[in-house]
Protein backbone atom coordinates (compact mmCIF):
# COMPACT_ATOMS: atom_id res chain seq x y z
CA UNK A 1 0.00 0.00 0.00
CA UNK A 2 1.41 3.40 -0.99
CA UNK A 3 1.88 6.37 1.34
CA UNK A 4 -0.84 8.25 -0.58
CA UNK A 5 -3.29 5.41 0.00
CA UNK A 6 -2.41 5.34 3.71
CA UNK A 7 -3.08 9.08 4.00
CA UNK A 8 -6.37 8.79 2.12
CA UNK A 9 -7.57 5.93 4.33
CA UNK A 10 -6.63 7.88 7.47
CA UNK A 11 -8.42 10.97 6.17
CA UNK A 12 -11.56 9.03 5.29
CA UNK A 13 -11.52 7.24 8.64
CA UNK A 14 -11.28 10.51 10.53
CA UNK A 15 -14.16 11.97 8.51
CA UNK A 16 -16.21 8.82 9.18
CA UNK A 17 -15.67 9.01 12.94
CA UNK A 18 -16.24 12.74 13.35
CA UNK A 19 -19.09 13.64 11.00
CA UNK A 20 -22.60 12.37 10.51
CA UNK A 21 -22.38 12.83 6.75
CA UNK A 22 -19.40 10.57 6.13
CA UNK A 23 -20.65 8.10 8.71
CA UNK A 24 -23.77 7.64 6.62
CA UNK A 25 -21.93 7.63 3.29
CA UNK A 26 -19.41 4.96 4.32
CA UNK A 27 -21.60 3.01 6.82
CA UNK A 28 -18.39 1.34 8.08
CA UNK A 29 -14.94 2.84 8.58
CA UNK A 30 -12.92 2.29 5.38
CA UNK A 31 -9.96 -0.04 5.68
CA UNK A 32 -8.95 0.08 2.02
CA UNK A 33 -9.04 2.70 -0.71
CA UNK A 34 -11.52 0.56 -2.63
CA UNK A 35 -14.00 1.27 0.19
CA UNK A 36 -13.75 5.06 -0.25
CA UNK A 37 -16.19 6.13 -2.98
CA UNK A 38 -15.83 9.15 -5.20
CA UNK A 39 -18.69 11.47 -4.20
CA UNK A 40 -20.40 14.37 -5.93
CA UNK A 41 -22.47 17.35 -4.94
CA UNK A 42 -25.61 15.19 -5.18
CA UNK A 43 -24.33 13.01 -2.33
CA UNK A 44 -24.28 16.03 -0.05
CA UNK A 45 -28.04 16.30 -0.30
CA UNK A 46 -28.17 13.31 2.03
CA UNK A 47 -27.14 15.71 4.80
CA UNK A 48 -29.87 17.41 6.78
CA UNK A 49 -27.74 20.55 6.98
CA UNK A 50 -24.23 21.91 6.92
CA UNK A 51 -23.54 20.97 10.53
CA UNK A 52 -23.83 17.29 9.58
CA UNK A 53 -20.59 17.82 7.65
CA UNK A 54 -18.66 19.74 10.31
CA UNK A 55 -16.29 18.14 12.82
CA UNK A 56 -16.63 20.62 15.70
CA UNK A 57 -19.30 23.27 15.41
CA UNK A 58 -18.06 25.06 18.53
CA UNK A 59 -14.66 25.61 16.86
CA UNK A 60 -16.14 27.32 13.81
CA UNK A 61 -15.11 30.94 13.46
CA UNK A 62 -17.18 31.67 10.39
CA UNK A 63 -17.90 30.72 6.83
CA UNK A 64 -16.52 31.94 3.52
CA UNK A 65 -18.80 33.40 0.86
CA UNK A 66 -19.11 31.22 -2.22
CA UNK A 67 -17.68 32.29 -5.52
CA UNK A 68 -20.96 31.43 -7.24
CA UNK A 69 -23.42 33.43 -5.15
CA UNK A 70 -26.53 32.00 -6.79
CA UNK A 71 -25.36 28.41 -7.25
CA UNK A 72 -27.77 25.71 -6.09
CA UNK A 73 -25.04 23.55 -4.60
CA UNK A 74 -24.42 22.16 -1.13
CA UNK A 75 -22.64 23.22 0.96
CA UNK A 76 -23.06 26.82 -0.07
CA UNK A 77 -20.16 28.09 2.01
CA UNK A 78 -16.91 26.80 3.46
CA UNK A 79 -16.96 26.58 7.26
CA UNK A 80 -13.60 27.19 8.92
CA UNK A 81 -11.92 27.05 12.28
CA UNK A 82 -8.68 28.87 13.06
CA UNK A 83 -6.46 26.00 11.94
CA UNK A 84 -8.10 25.74 8.52
CA UNK A 85 -7.94 29.52 8.09
CA UNK A 86 -4.16 29.27 8.56
CA UNK A 87 -3.98 26.47 5.99
CA UNK A 88 -5.98 28.50 3.48
CA UNK A 89 -3.67 31.48 3.97
CA UNK A 90 -0.71 29.22 3.28
CA UNK A 91 -2.33 28.23 -0.01
CA UNK A 92 -2.77 31.90 -0.91
CA UNK A 93 0.88 32.65 -0.17
CA UNK A 94 2.03 29.62 -2.15
CA UNK A 95 -0.14 30.60 -5.12
CA UNK A 96 1.06 34.21 -5.19
CA UNK A 97 4.68 33.08 -5.05
CA UNK A 98 3.95 30.60 -7.83
CA UNK A 99 2.53 33.40 -9.99
CA UNK A 100 5.67 35.45 -9.57
CA UNK A 101 4.51 38.04 -7.02
CA UNK A 102 7.52 39.72 -5.41
CA UNK A 103 6.64 39.92 -1.73
CA UNK A 104 9.59 42.22 -1.07
CA UNK A 105 8.27 44.88 -3.44
CA UNK A 106 5.07 45.64 -1.46
CA UNK A 107 2.81 44.81 -4.42
CA UNK A 108 -0.56 46.51 -4.91
CA UNK A 109 -3.61 44.61 -6.11
CA UNK A 110 -6.88 45.67 -7.72
CA UNK A 111 -9.58 43.00 -7.60
CA UNK A 112 -12.33 43.40 -10.19
CA UNK A 113 -15.72 41.98 -9.20
CA UNK A 114 -19.42 42.23 -9.92
CA UNK A 115 -22.50 42.00 -7.69
CA UNK A 116 -22.42 38.22 -7.56
CA UNK A 117 -18.74 37.91 -6.77
CA UNK A 118 -18.37 40.89 -4.45
CA UNK A 119 -18.34 38.92 -1.15
CA UNK A 120 -15.83 36.46 -2.59
CA UNK A 121 -13.62 39.31 -3.85
CA UNK A 122 -13.60 40.90 -0.39
CA UNK A 123 -12.52 37.60 1.15
CA UNK A 124 -9.69 37.32 -1.38
CA UNK A 125 -8.65 40.89 -0.55
CA UNK A 126 -8.52 39.99 3.13
CA UNK A 127 -6.08 37.19 2.39
CA UNK A 128 -3.87 39.68 0.56
CA UNK A 129 -4.14 42.20 3.43
CA UNK A 130 -2.87 39.63 5.89
CA UNK A 131 0.42 39.52 4.00
CA UNK A 132 0.71 43.29 4.43
CA UNK A 133 -0.13 44.22 0.83
CA UNK A 134 -2.56 46.80 -0.49
CA UNK A 135 -5.69 45.40 -2.15
CA UNK A 136 -8.67 47.33 -3.47
CA UNK A 137 -11.94 45.96 -4.85
CA UNK A 138 -13.77 47.61 -7.73
CA UNK A 139 -17.25 46.67 -8.91
CA UNK A 140 -17.31 46.80 -12.68
CA UNK A 141 -20.53 46.85 -14.68
CA UNK A 142 -19.21 48.42 -17.85
CA UNK A 143 -16.71 47.55 -20.54
CA UNK A 144 -13.02 48.02 -21.20
CA UNK A 145 -13.02 51.81 -20.86
CA UNK A 146 -14.39 51.57 -17.31
CA UNK A 147 -11.76 49.02 -16.38
CA UNK A 148 -8.95 51.14 -17.77
CA UNK A 149 -10.25 54.15 -15.83
CA UNK A 150 -10.31 52.20 -12.55
CA UNK A 151 -6.82 50.87 -13.18
CA UNK A 152 -5.55 54.38 -13.90
CA UNK A 153 -6.98 55.58 -10.57
CA UNK A 154 -5.56 52.76 -8.43
CA UNK A 155 -2.37 52.10 -10.46
CA UNK A 156 -1.95 48.54 -9.15
CA UNK A 157 0.84 46.12 -9.92
CA UNK A 158 -1.67 43.28 -10.33
CA UNK A 159 -5.23 43.32 -11.66
CA UNK A 160 -7.21 40.28 -10.53
CA UNK A 161 -10.28 39.60 -12.67
CA UNK A 162 -12.86 37.59 -10.73
CA UNK A 163 -15.52 38.36 -13.33
CA UNK A 164 -15.76 39.66 -16.91
CA UNK A 165 -12.58 37.82 -17.74
CA UNK A 166 -13.05 38.70 -21.41
CA UNK A 167 -11.71 42.14 -20.44
CA UNK A 168 -8.24 40.73 -19.90
CA UNK A 169 -7.19 42.06 -23.31
CA UNK A 170 -8.27 45.62 -22.42
CA UNK A 171 -5.26 46.42 -20.25
CA UNK A 172 -1.76 47.45 -21.12
CA UNK A 173 1.07 45.12 -20.30
CA UNK A 174 3.66 44.65 -18.89
CA UNK A 175 2.91 47.61 -16.62
CA UNK A 176 -0.09 45.83 -15.10
CA UNK A 177 -0.01 42.07 -14.65
CA UNK A 178 -3.45 40.56 -15.16
CA UNK A 179 -4.45 37.50 -13.11
CA UNK A 180 -7.58 35.48 -13.81
CA UNK A 181 -9.71 33.81 -11.16
CA UNK A 182 -11.00 30.52 -12.52
CA UNK A 183 -13.66 28.37 -10.93
CA UNK A 184 -14.45 24.69 -11.26
CA UNK A 185 -17.99 25.70 -12.22
CA UNK A 186 -16.77 27.81 -15.14
CA UNK A 187 -16.03 26.68 -18.64
CA UNK A 188 -12.21 26.36 -18.71
CA UNK A 189 -10.35 29.14 -20.48
CA UNK A 190 -8.03 27.76 -23.15
CA UNK A 191 -5.60 30.64 -22.74
CA UNK A 192 -2.22 30.11 -21.14
CA UNK A 193 -1.09 33.71 -21.62
CA UNK A 194 -2.42 34.83 -18.24
CA UNK A 195 -1.63 33.49 -14.74
CA UNK A 196 -4.68 32.18 -12.90
CA UNK A 197 -5.98 31.19 -9.48
CA UNK A 198 -8.30 28.17 -9.32
CA UNK A 199 -11.22 28.04 -6.87
CA UNK A 200 -14.13 25.79 -5.95
CA UNK A 201 -16.94 26.84 -3.61
CA UNK A 202 -16.42 23.86 -1.31
CA UNK A 203 -12.63 24.18 -1.11
CA UNK A 204 -11.93 27.88 -1.62
CA UNK A 205 -8.48 28.28 -3.25
CA UNK A 206 -7.18 25.09 -4.83
CA UNK A 207 -4.06 26.19 -6.67
CA UNK A 208 -2.47 28.33 -9.34
CA UNK A 209 -1.28 28.19 -12.91
CA UNK A 210 1.56 30.43 -14.01
CA UNK A 211 1.44 32.05 -17.43
CA UNK A 212 2.46 29.63 -20.14
CA UNK A 213 2.22 26.54 -17.92
CA UNK A 214 -0.44 23.97 -18.86
CA UNK A 215 -0.89 22.49 -15.36
CA UNK A 216 -1.93 23.79 -11.94
CA UNK A 217 0.32 23.86 -8.90
CA UNK A 218 -1.26 22.98 -5.56
CA UNK A 219 -0.15 22.08 -2.03
CA UNK A 220 0.04 18.28 -2.02
CA UNK A 221 0.46 18.27 1.77
CA UNK A 222 -2.97 19.87 2.13
CA UNK A 223 -4.88 18.57 -0.88
CA UNK A 224 -5.02 15.26 -2.68
CA UNK A 225 -6.34 15.56 -6.23
CA UNK A 226 -7.30 12.31 -7.91
CA UNK A 227 -9.09 11.35 -11.08
CA UNK A 228 -12.06 9.01 -10.88
CA UNK A 229 -11.17 6.20 -13.31
CA UNK A 230 -14.84 5.83 -14.25
CA UNK A 231 -15.57 9.45 -15.15
CA UNK A 232 -12.02 10.82 -15.54
CA UNK A 233 -13.16 13.87 -13.55
CA UNK A 234 -10.97 15.32 -10.80
CA UNK A 235 -11.82 14.84 -7.13
CA UNK A 236 -10.26 16.58 -4.14
CA UNK A 237 -9.60 15.50 -0.56
CA UNK A 238 -8.60 17.86 2.26
CA UNK A 239 -5.83 15.95 4.04
CA UNK A 240 -5.32 18.30 7.00
CA UNK A 241 -8.90 19.22 7.84
CA UNK A 242 -9.82 20.14 11.40
CA UNK A 243 -13.33 21.51 10.84
CA UNK A 244 -14.71 20.68 7.40
CA UNK A 245 -13.65 17.47 5.65
CA UNK A 246 -13.86 16.75 1.96
CA UNK A 247 -12.94 13.25 0.84
CA UNK A 248 -12.86 12.41 -2.86
CA UNK A 249 -15.27 15.22 -3.61
CA UNK A 250 -16.02 15.75 -7.30
CA UNK A 251 -15.00 19.10 -8.79
CA UNK A 252 -17.15 18.63 -11.88
CA UNK A 253 -14.31 18.84 -14.37
CA UNK A 254 -10.92 17.40 -15.10
CA UNK A 255 -8.12 19.60 -13.80
CA UNK A 256 -4.84 19.73 -15.68
CA UNK A 257 -2.33 18.77 -13.00
CA UNK A 258 1.07 17.17 -13.28
CA UNK A 259 -0.30 13.74 -12.33
CA UNK A 260 -3.50 13.84 -14.42
CA UNK A 261 -4.01 10.90 -16.82
CA UNK A 262 -3.66 11.57 -20.51
CA UNK A 263 -6.28 9.20 -21.92
CA UNK A 264 -9.81 10.28 -22.58
CA UNK A 265 -12.99 8.78 -21.09
CA UNK A 266 -14.49 6.09 -23.28
Coordinates of C-alpha atoms in Angstrom, one line a residue:
X1 CA 0.0 0.0 0.0
X2 CA 1.4 3.4 -1.0
X3 CA 1.9 6.4 1.3
X4 CA -0.8 8.2 -0.6
X5 CA -3.3 5.4 0.0
X6 CA -2.4 5.3 3.7
X7 CA -3.1 9.1 4.0
X8 CA -6.4 8.8 2.1
X9 CA -7.6 5.9 4.3
X10 CA -6.6 7.9 7.5
X11 CA -8.4 11.0 6.2
X12 CA -11.6 9.0 5.3
X13 CA -11.5 7.2 8.6
X14 CA -11.3 10.5 10.5
X15 CA -14.2 12.0 8.5
X16 CA -16.2 8.8 9.2
X17 CA -15.7 9.0 12.9
X18 CA -16.2 12.7 13.3
X19 CA -19.1 13.6 11.0
X20 CA -22.6 12.4 10.5
X21 CA -22.4 12.8 6.8
X22 CA -19.4 10.6 6.1
X23 CA -20.6 8.1 8.7
X24 CA -23.8 7.6 6.6
X25 CA -21.9 7.6 3.3
X26 CA -19.4 5.0 4.3
X27 CA -21.6 3.0 6.8
X28 CA -18.4 1.3 8.1
X29 CA -14.9 2.8 8.6
X30 CA -12.9 2.3 5.4
X31 CA -10.0 0.0 5.7
X32 CA -9.0 0.1 2.0
X33 CA -9.0 2.7 -0.7
X34 CA -11.5 0.6 -2.6
X35 CA -14.0 1.3 0.2
X36 CA -13.8 5.1 -0.3
X37 CA -16.2 6.1 -3.0
X38 CA -15.8 9.1 -5.2
X39 CA -18.7 11.5 -4.2
X40 CA -20.4 14.4 -5.9
X41 CA -22.5 17.4 -4.9
X42 CA -25.6 15.2 -5.2
X43 CA -24.3 13.0 -2.3
X44 CA -24.3 16.0 0.0
X45 CA -28.0 16.3 -0.3
X46 CA -28.2 13.3 2.0
X47 CA -27.1 15.7 4.8
X48 CA -29.9 17.4 6.8
X49 CA -27.7 20.5 7.0
X50 CA -24.2 21.9 6.9
X51 CA -23.5 21.0 10.5
X52 CA -23.8 17.3 9.6
X53 CA -20.6 17.8 7.7
X54 CA -18.7 19.7 10.3
X55 CA -16.3 18.1 12.8
X56 CA -16.6 20.6 15.7
X57 CA -19.3 23.3 15.4
X58 CA -18.1 25.1 18.5
X59 CA -14.7 25.6 16.9
X60 CA -16.1 27.3 13.8
X61 CA -15.1 30.9 13.5
X62 CA -17.2 31.7 10.4
X63 CA -17.9 30.7 6.8
X64 CA -16.5 31.9 3.5
X65 CA -18.8 33.4 0.9
X66 CA -19.1 31.2 -2.2
X67 CA -17.7 32.3 -5.5
X68 CA -21.0 31.4 -7.2
X69 CA -23.4 33.4 -5.1
X70 CA -26.5 32.0 -6.8
X71 CA -25.4 28.4 -7.3
X72 CA -27.8 25.7 -6.1
X73 CA -25.0 23.6 -4.6
X74 CA -24.4 22.2 -1.1
X75 CA -22.6 23.2 1.0
X76 CA -23.1 26.8 -0.1
X77 CA -20.2 28.1 2.0
X78 CA -16.9 26.8 3.5
X79 CA -17.0 26.6 7.3
X80 CA -13.6 27.2 8.9
X81 CA -11.9 27.1 12.3
X82 CA -8.7 28.9 13.1
X83 CA -6.5 26.0 11.9
X84 CA -8.1 25.7 8.5
X85 CA -7.9 29.5 8.1
X86 CA -4.2 29.3 8.6
X87 CA -4.0 26.5 6.0
X88 CA -6.0 28.5 3.5
X89 CA -3.7 31.5 4.0
X90 CA -0.7 29.2 3.3
X91 CA -2.3 28.2 0.0
X92 CA -2.8 31.9 -0.9
X93 CA 0.9 32.7 -0.2
X94 CA 2.0 29.6 -2.2
X95 CA -0.1 30.6 -5.1
X96 CA 1.1 34.2 -5.2
X97 CA 4.7 33.1 -5.1
X98 CA 4.0 30.6 -7.8
X99 CA 2.5 33.4 -10.0
X100 CA 5.7 35.5 -9.6
X101 CA 4.5 38.0 -7.0
X102 CA 7.5 39.7 -5.4
X103 CA 6.6 39.9 -1.7
X104 CA 9.6 42.2 -1.1
X105 CA 8.3 44.9 -3.4
X106 CA 5.1 45.6 -1.5
X107 CA 2.8 44.8 -4.4
X108 CA -0.6 46.5 -4.9
X109 CA -3.6 44.6 -6.1
X110 CA -6.9 45.7 -7.7
X111 CA -9.6 43.0 -7.6
X112 CA -12.3 43.4 -10.2
X113 CA -15.7 42.0 -9.2
X114 CA -19.4 42.2 -9.9
X115 CA -22.5 42.0 -7.7
X116 CA -22.4 38.2 -7.6
X117 CA -18.7 37.9 -6.8
X118 CA -18.4 40.9 -4.4
X119 CA -18.3 38.9 -1.2
X120 CA -15.8 36.5 -2.6
X121 CA -13.6 39.3 -3.8
X122 CA -13.6 40.9 -0.4
X123 CA -12.5 37.6 1.1
X124 CA -9.7 37.3 -1.4
X125 CA -8.7 40.9 -0.5
X126 CA -8.5 40.0 3.1
X127 CA -6.1 37.2 2.4
X128 CA -3.9 39.7 0.6
X129 CA -4.1 42.2 3.4
X130 CA -2.9 39.6 5.9
X131 CA 0.4 39.5 4.0
X132 CA 0.7 43.3 4.4
X133 CA -0.1 44.2 0.8
X134 CA -2.6 46.8 -0.5
X135 CA -5.7 45.4 -2.2
X136 CA -8.7 47.3 -3.5
X137 CA -11.9 46.0 -4.9
X138 CA -13.8 47.6 -7.7
X139 CA -17.2 46.7 -8.9
X140 CA -17.3 46.8 -12.7
X141 CA -20.5 46.9 -14.7
X142 CA -19.2 48.4 -17.9
X143 CA -16.7 47.6 -20.5
X144 CA -13.0 48.0 -21.2
X145 CA -13.0 51.8 -20.9
X146 CA -14.4 51.6 -17.3
X147 CA -11.8 49.0 -16.4
X148 CA -9.0 51.1 -17.8
X149 CA -10.2 54.1 -15.8
X150 CA -10.3 52.2 -12.5
X151 CA -6.8 50.9 -13.2
X152 CA -5.6 54.4 -13.9
X153 CA -7.0 55.6 -10.6
X154 CA -5.6 52.8 -8.4
X155 CA -2.4 52.1 -10.5
X156 CA -2.0 48.5 -9.1
X157 CA 0.8 46.1 -9.9
X158 CA -1.7 43.3 -10.3
X159 CA -5.2 43.3 -11.7
X160 CA -7.2 40.3 -10.5
X161 CA -10.3 39.6 -12.7
X162 CA -12.9 37.6 -10.7
X163 CA -15.5 38.4 -13.3
X164 CA -15.8 39.7 -16.9
X165 CA -12.6 37.8 -17.7
X166 CA -13.0 38.7 -21.4
X167 CA -11.7 42.1 -20.4
X168 CA -8.2 40.7 -19.9
X169 CA -7.2 42.1 -23.3
X170 CA -8.3 45.6 -22.4
X171 CA -5.3 46.4 -20.2
X172 CA -1.8 47.4 -21.1
X173 CA 1.1 45.1 -20.3
X174 CA 3.7 44.6 -18.9
X175 CA 2.9 47.6 -16.6
X176 CA -0.1 45.8 -15.1
X177 CA 0.0 42.1 -14.6
X178 CA -3.5 40.6 -15.2
X179 CA -4.5 37.5 -13.1
X180 CA -7.6 35.5 -13.8
X181 CA -9.7 33.8 -11.2
X182 CA -11.0 30.5 -12.5
X183 CA -13.7 28.4 -10.9
X184 CA -14.5 24.7 -11.3
X185 CA -18.0 25.7 -12.2
X186 CA -16.8 27.8 -15.1
X187 CA -16.0 26.7 -18.6
X188 CA -12.2 26.4 -18.7
X189 CA -10.3 29.1 -20.5
X190 CA -8.0 27.8 -23.1
X191 CA -5.6 30.6 -22.7
X192 CA -2.2 30.1 -21.1
X193 CA -1.1 33.7 -21.6
X194 CA -2.4 34.8 -18.2
X195 CA -1.6 33.5 -14.7
X196 CA -4.7 32.2 -12.9
X197 CA -6.0 31.2 -9.5
X198 CA -8.3 28.2 -9.3
X199 CA -11.2 28.0 -6.9
X200 CA -14.1 25.8 -6.0
X201 CA -16.9 26.8 -3.6
X202 CA -16.4 23.9 -1.3
X203 CA -12.6 24.2 -1.1
X204 CA -11.9 27.9 -1.6
X205 CA -8.5 28.3 -3.2
X206 CA -7.2 25.1 -4.8
X207 CA -4.1 26.2 -6.7
X208 CA -2.5 28.3 -9.3
X209 CA -1.3 28.2 -12.9
X210 CA 1.6 30.4 -14.0
X211 CA 1.4 32.0 -17.4
X212 CA 2.5 29.6 -20.1
X213 CA 2.2 26.5 -17.9
X214 CA -0.4 24.0 -18.9
X215 CA -0.9 22.5 -15.4
X216 CA -1.9 23.8 -11.9
X217 CA 0.3 23.9 -8.9
X218 CA -1.3 23.0 -5.6
X219 CA -0.2 22.1 -2.0
X220 CA 0.0 18.3 -2.0
X221 CA 0.5 18.3 1.8
X222 CA -3.0 19.9 2.1
X223 CA -4.9 18.6 -0.9
X224 CA -5.0 15.3 -2.7
X225 CA -6.3 15.6 -6.2
X226 CA -7.3 12.3 -7.9
X227 CA -9.1 11.4 -11.1
X228 CA -12.1 9.0 -10.9
X229 CA -11.2 6.2 -13.3
X230 CA -14.8 5.8 -14.2
X231 CA -15.6 9.5 -15.2
X232 CA -12.0 10.8 -15.5
X233 CA -13.2 13.9 -13.5
X234 CA -11.0 15.3 -10.8
X235 CA -11.8 14.8 -7.1
X236 CA -10.3 16.6 -4.1
X237 CA -9.6 15.5 -0.6
X238 CA -8.6 17.9 2.3
X239 CA -5.8 16.0 4.0
X240 CA -5.3 18.3 7.0
X241 CA -8.9 19.2 7.8
X242 CA -9.8 20.1 11.4
X243 CA -13.3 21.5 10.8
X244 CA -14.7 20.7 7.4
X245 CA -13.6 17.5 5.6
X246 CA -13.9 16.7 2.0
X247 CA -12.9 13.3 0.8
X248 CA -12.9 12.4 -2.9
X249 CA -15.3 15.2 -3.6
X250 CA -16.0 15.8 -7.3
X251 CA -15.0 19.1 -8.8
X252 CA -17.1 18.6 -11.9
X253 CA -14.3 18.8 -14.4
X254 CA -10.9 17.4 -15.1
X255 CA -8.1 19.6 -13.8
X256 CA -4.8 19.7 -15.7
X257 CA -2.3 18.8 -13.0
X258 CA 1.1 17.2 -13.3
X259 CA -0.3 13.7 -12.3
X260 CA -3.5 13.8 -14.4
X261 CA -4.0 10.9 -16.8
X262 CA -3.7 11.6 -20.5
X263 CA -6.3 9.2 -21.9
X264 CA -9.8 10.3 -22.6
X265 CA -13.0 8.8 -21.1
X266 CA -14.5 6.1 -23.3

